[in-house]
Amino acid sequence: MQREINPKAKPPRTFFNLAQIIDLAIESEEYRNFVGAYAIYTLKRATTFAGRFEQVRSLSSDQKSSEILSVMRAARAILNYGLQCTLEADLENYVTCTALELLARDMRDLWKGYCKGINCLLQDKRPPTPAVKKEKLKILESFKDDRANVKHFMRKTSRALAYYRLRVPADLETKVRNAEKHGECLRGGM
């Protein structure tokens, strides 16, 4: 794929052709959903964040809330793309589980950075503008569901990987407390 040229671009340059990736042989057609979801995750992750999520890891409470929120919005979207990469038990094999292992490791790293961003939002004592307040409230209220979804994904993935002797540390516990309570304070007028 790295040598494919986008004929529509001026000047022509390499590109990520999703249609070509999910164009599977007939005997592999049942993997289409997984391959498509994994390709979308990979594309979005590569175009949004660099390396090992440096933008998320470098968040601090000294930054403006709007800057933190833009990174958090992007991180949450990437987490949701990753959660869509599900695999039915009858389609598990060493190749698909290796892809799941890489995905789970990536999601774990992103989750740790996401929790750091939540802590930055919780520590920010500056009065927010109405738009920032609304966005902050949305992220804080969704944190509980996001945590449950990521934990469920990691547990399910760990069980699938164990059969193939692949392992992903599922240490998702982070030091984020009272995100829901803080959301209630924001809603009440903080």
mmCIF file of C-alpha atoms in Angstrom:
data_model
loop_
_atom_site.group_PDB
_atom_site.id
_atom_site.type_symbol
_atom_site.label_atom_id
_atom_site.label_comp_id
_atom_site.label_asym_id
_atom_site.label_seq_id
_atom_site.Cartn_x
_atom_site.Cartn_y
_atom_site.Cartn_z
ATOM 1 C CA MET A 1 0.000 0.000 0.000
ATOM 2 C CA GLN A 2 2.816 2.443 0.675
ATOM 3 C CA ARG A 3 3.650 2.658 -3.032
ATOM 4 C CA GLU A 4 0.085 3.276 -4.165
ATOM 5 C CA ILE A 5 -0.409 6.664 -5.763
ATOM 6 C CA ASN A 6 -3.565 8.736 -5.444
ATOM 7 C CA PRO A 7 -4.355 9.704 -9.041
ATOM 8 C CA LYS A 8 -6.741 12.482 -7.958
ATOM 9 C CA ALA A 9 -4.180 14.372 -5.866
ATOM 10 C CA LYS A 10 -2.227 17.219 -7.455
ATOM 11 C CA PRO A 11 0.683 16.424 -7.335
ATOM 12 C CA PRO A 12 0.094 12.661 -7.100
ATOM 13 C CA ARG A 13 1.183 11.210 -3.742
ATOM 14 C CA THR A 14 0.815 8.014 -1.785
ATOM 15 C CA PHE A 15 -2.410 7.331 0.067
ATOM 16 C CA PHE A 16 -4.361 4.885 2.186
ATOM 17 C CA ASN A 17 -6.958 3.195 -0.008
ATOM 18 C CA LEU A 18 -9.586 1.738 2.314
ATOM 19 C CA ALA A 19 -11.597 0.189 -0.531
ATOM 20 C CA GLN A 20 -8.565 -1.728 -1.714
ATOM 21 C CA ILE A 21 -7.845 -3.011 1.809
ATOM 22 C CA ILE A 22 -11.337 -4.400 2.382
ATOM 23 C CA ASP A 23 -11.530 -5.916 -1.093
ATOM 24 C CA LEU A 24 -10.964 -9.447 0.190
ATOM 25 C CA ALA A 25 -10.921 -12.735 -1.662
ATOM 26 C CA ILE A 26 -14.196 -14.681 -1.659
ATOM 27 C CA GLU A 27 -12.908 -17.264 0.840
ATOM 28 C CA SER A 28 -12.015 -14.447 3.299
ATOM 29 C CA GLU A 29 -15.270 -12.529 2.958
ATOM 30 C CA GLU A 30 -16.345 -13.256 6.564
ATOM 31 C CA TYR A 31 -13.382 -11.169 7.803
ATOM 32 C CA ARG A 32 -14.585 -8.061 5.944
ATOM 33 C CA ASN A 33 -16.144 -6.357 8.990
ATOM 34 C CA PHE A 34 -13.083 -6.894 11.172
ATOM 35 C CA VAL A 35 -10.604 -5.881 8.468
ATOM 36 C CA GLY A 36 -12.681 -2.797 7.642
ATOM 37 C CA ALA A 37 -12.992 -1.711 11.283
ATOM 38 C CA TYR A 38 -9.288 -2.317 11.893
ATOM 39 C CA ALA A 39 -8.340 -0.372 8.742
ATOM 40 C CA ILE A 40 -10.531 2.572 9.759
ATOM 41 C CA TYR A 41 -9.019 2.553 13.252
ATOM 42 C CA THR A 42 -5.503 2.451 11.804
ATOM 43 C CA LEU A 43 -6.218 5.274 9.360
ATOM 44 C CA LYS A 44 -7.862 7.529 11.952
ATOM 45 C CA ARG A 45 -5.186 6.805 14.536
ATOM 46 C CA ALA A 46 -2.359 7.525 12.088
ATOM 47 C CA THR A 47 -3.895 10.772 10.875
ATOM 48 C CA THR A 48 -4.841 12.008 14.357
ATOM 49 C CA PHE A 49 -1.943 11.091 16.635
ATOM 50 C CA ALA A 50 1.746 10.536 16.145
ATOM 51 C CA GLY A 51 3.906 7.821 17.661
ATOM 52 C CA ARG A 52 2.879 6.753 21.109
ATOM 53 C CA PHE A 53 0.153 9.370 21.652
ATOM 54 C CA GLU A 54 2.551 12.165 22.581
ATOM 55 C CA GLN A 55 -0.191 14.805 22.187
ATOM 56 C CA VAL A 56 -2.314 13.042 24.819
ATOM 57 C CA ARG A 57 0.553 12.221 27.168
ATOM 58 C CA SER A 58 1.800 15.806 27.146
ATOM 59 C CA LEU A 59 -1.493 17.245 28.440
ATOM 60 C CA SER A 60 -1.180 19.329 31.585
ATOM 61 C CA SER A 61 -3.550 21.362 33.715
ATOM 62 C CA ASP A 62 -1.580 24.488 32.722
ATOM 63 C CA GLN A 63 -3.000 24.306 29.204
ATOM 64 C CA LYS A 64 -6.205 26.026 28.176
ATOM 65 C CA SER A 65 -9.341 23.947 28.644
ATOM 66 C CA SER A 66 -10.166 24.313 24.959
ATOM 67 C CA GLU A 67 -6.791 22.792 23.990
ATOM 68 C CA ILE A 68 -7.249 19.891 26.397
ATOM 69 C CA LEU A 69 -10.789 19.318 25.158
ATOM 70 C CA SER A 70 -9.770 19.199 21.494
ATOM 71 C CA VAL A 71 -7.196 16.492 22.238
ATOM 72 C CA MET A 72 -9.678 14.646 24.451
ATOM 73 C CA ARG A 73 -12.347 14.748 21.740
ATOM 74 C CA ALA A 74 -9.926 13.223 19.258
ATOM 75 C CA ALA A 75 -8.745 10.588 21.765
ATOM 76 C CA ARG A 76 -12.318 9.579 22.562
ATOM 77 C CA ALA A 77 -13.120 9.234 18.860
ATOM 78 C CA ILE A 78 -10.083 6.987 18.339
ATOM 79 C CA LEU A 79 -11.079 4.882 21.358
ATOM 80 C CA ASN A 80 -14.538 4.431 19.853
ATOM 81 C CA TYR A 81 -13.057 3.373 16.506
ATOM 82 C CA GLY A 82 -10.949 0.808 18.349
ATOM 83 C CA LEU A 83 -13.957 -0.537 20.233
ATOM 84 C CA GLN A 84 -15.640 -1.287 16.905
ATOM 85 C CA CYS A 85 -12.915 -3.821 16.030
ATOM 86 C CA THR A 86 -14.715 -6.885 17.292
ATOM 87 C CA LEU A 87 -14.136 -10.419 16.183
ATOM 88 C CA GLU A 88 -16.542 -13.344 16.426
ATOM 89 C CA ALA A 89 -15.101 -16.406 18.177
ATOM 90 C CA ASP A 90 -15.299 -18.567 15.042
ATOM 91 C CA LEU A 91 -13.098 -16.075 13.142
ATOM 92 C CA GLU A 92 -10.274 -16.052 15.676
ATOM 93 C CA ASN A 93 -6.922 -17.256 14.400
ATOM 94 C CA TYR A 94 -3.320 -16.327 15.008
ATOM 95 C CA VAL A 95 -3.316 -13.533 12.400
ATOM 96 C CA THR A 96 -6.511 -11.833 13.600
ATOM 97 C CA CYS A 97 -5.499 -12.228 17.233
ATOM 98 C CA THR A 98 -2.120 -10.672 16.509
ATOM 99 C CA ALA A 99 -3.951 -7.662 15.055
ATOM 100 C CA LEU A 100 -6.155 -7.612 18.175
ATOM 101 C CA GLU A 101 -3.056 -7.730 20.379
ATOM 102 C CA LEU A 102 -1.581 -4.680 18.661
ATOM 103 C CA LEU A 103 -4.922 -2.900 18.873
ATOM 104 C CA ALA A 104 -5.334 -3.702 22.575
ATOM 105 C CA ARG A 105 -1.833 -2.458 23.403
ATOM 106 C CA ASP A 106 -2.516 0.735 21.481
ATOM 107 C CA MET A 107 -5.882 1.208 23.176
ATOM 108 C CA ARG A 108 -4.313 0.664 26.613
ATOM 109 C CA ASP A 109 -1.720 3.382 25.941
ATOM 110 C CA LEU A 110 -4.370 5.747 24.617
ATOM 111 C CA TRP A 111 -6.619 5.037 27.614
ATOM 112 C CA LYS A 112 -3.856 5.968 30.043
ATOM 113 C CA GLY A 113 -3.371 9.263 28.239
ATOM 114 C CA TYR A 114 -7.125 9.830 28.117
ATOM 115 C CA CYS A 115 -7.303 9.411 31.894
ATOM 116 C CA LYS A 116 -4.469 11.913 32.279
ATOM 117 C CA GLY A 117 -6.544 14.346 30.234
ATOM 118 C CA ILE A 118 -9.577 13.718 32.451
ATOM 119 C CA ASN A 119 -7.422 14.546 35.477
ATOM 120 C CA CYS A 120 -6.288 17.762 33.778
ATOM 121 C CA LEU A 121 -9.916 18.737 33.240
ATOM 122 C CA LEU A 122 -10.738 17.950 36.868
ATOM 123 C CA GLN A 123 -7.817 20.050 38.157
ATOM 124 C CA ASP A 124 -8.656 23.074 36.011
ATOM 125 C CA LYS A 125 -10.119 25.691 38.349
ATOM 126 C CA ARG A 126 -10.503 28.491 35.812
ATOM 127 C CA PRO A 127 -14.096 29.524 35.062
ATOM 128 C CA PRO A 128 -15.063 27.970 31.713
ATOM 129 C CA THR A 129 -16.886 29.678 28.889
ATOM 130 C CA PRO A 130 -20.360 28.228 28.159
ATOM 131 C CA ALA A 131 -19.092 26.256 25.131
ATOM 132 C CA VAL A 132 -16.115 24.850 27.050
ATOM 133 C CA LYS A 133 -18.353 24.051 30.010
ATOM 134 C CA LYS A 134 -20.753 22.109 27.770
ATOM 135 C CA GLU A 135 -17.931 20.125 26.126
ATOM 136 C CA LYS A 136 -16.239 19.455 29.466
ATOM 137 C CA LEU A 137 -19.522 18.223 30.915
ATOM 138 C CA LYS A 138 -20.065 15.889 27.953
ATOM 139 C CA ILE A 139 -16.624 14.282 28.331
ATOM 140 C CA LEU A 140 -16.848 13.953 32.116
ATOM 141 C CA GLU A 141 -20.336 12.429 32.000
ATOM 142 C CA SER A 142 -19.305 9.904 29.352
ATOM 143 C CA PHE A 143 -16.196 8.818 31.254
ATOM 144 C CA LYS A 144 -17.961 6.120 33.288
ATOM 145 C CA ASP A 145 -19.422 4.479 30.157
ATOM 146 C CA ASP A 146 -16.141 4.835 28.295
ATOM 147 C CA ARG A 147 -14.269 3.125 31.131
ATOM 148 C CA ALA A 148 -16.776 0.251 31.203
ATOM 149 C CA ASN A 149 -16.583 -0.191 27.417
ATOM 150 C CA VAL A 150 -12.783 -0.202 27.331
ATOM 151 C CA LYS A 151 -12.579 -2.629 30.277
ATOM 152 C CA HIS A 152 -15.056 -4.969 28.585
ATOM 153 C CA PHE A 153 -13.089 -4.808 25.324
ATOM 154 C CA MET A 154 -9.808 -5.520 27.101
ATOM 155 C CA ARG A 155 -11.240 -8.475 29.046
ATOM 156 C CA LYS A 156 -12.817 -9.976 25.937
ATOM 157 C CA THR A 157 -9.643 -9.462 23.928
ATOM 158 C CA SER A 158 -7.452 -10.947 26.669
ATOM 159 C CA ARG A 159 -9.557 -14.111 26.694
ATOM 160 C CA ALA A 160 -9.307 -14.439 22.909
ATOM 161 C CA LEU A 161 -5.556 -13.873 22.947
ATOM 162 C CA ALA A 162 -4.866 -16.351 25.757
ATOM 163 C CA TYR A 163 -5.652 -19.321 23.521
ATOM 164 C CA TYR A 164 -2.874 -18.245 21.142
ATOM 165 C CA ARG A 165 -0.474 -17.470 24.012
ATOM 166 C CA LEU A 166 -0.607 -13.779 23.262
ATOM 167 C CA ARG A 167 -0.852 -11.461 26.208
ATOM 168 C CA VAL A 168 -1.873 -7.883 26.748
ATOM 169 C CA PRO A 169 -1.503 -6.342 30.192
ATOM 170 C CA ALA A 170 -4.998 -5.239 31.099
ATOM 171 C CA ASP A 171 -3.917 -2.728 33.747
ATOM 172 C CA LEU A 172 -6.516 -0.100 33.008
ATOM 173 C CA GLU A 173 -6.931 1.136 36.541
ATOM 174 C CA THR A 174 -6.059 4.786 36.651
ATOM 175 C CA LYS A 175 -6.258 7.417 39.296
ATOM 176 C CA VAL A 176 -9.351 9.231 38.077
ATOM 177 C CA ARG A 177 -11.885 9.833 40.781
ATOM 178 C CA ASN A 178 -15.112 11.739 40.970
ATOM 179 C CA ALA A 179 -15.364 12.534 37.253
ATOM 180 C CA GLU A 180 -19.112 11.944 37.472
ATOM 181 C CA LYS A 181 -19.418 14.117 40.601
ATOM 182 C CA HIS A 182 -17.440 16.893 38.930
ATOM 183 C CA GLY A 183 -19.798 16.660 35.951
ATOM 184 C CA GLU A 184 -22.734 17.156 38.310
ATOM 185 C CA CYS A 185 -21.027 20.248 39.761
ATOM 186 C CA LEU A 186 -20.544 21.641 36.273
ATOM 187 C CA ARG A 187 -24.173 21.016 35.417
ATOM 188 C CA GLY A 188 -25.232 22.720 38.652
ATOM 189 C CA GLY A 189 -23.370 25.895 37.860
ATOM 190 C CA MET A 190 -19.930 25.383 39.422
#
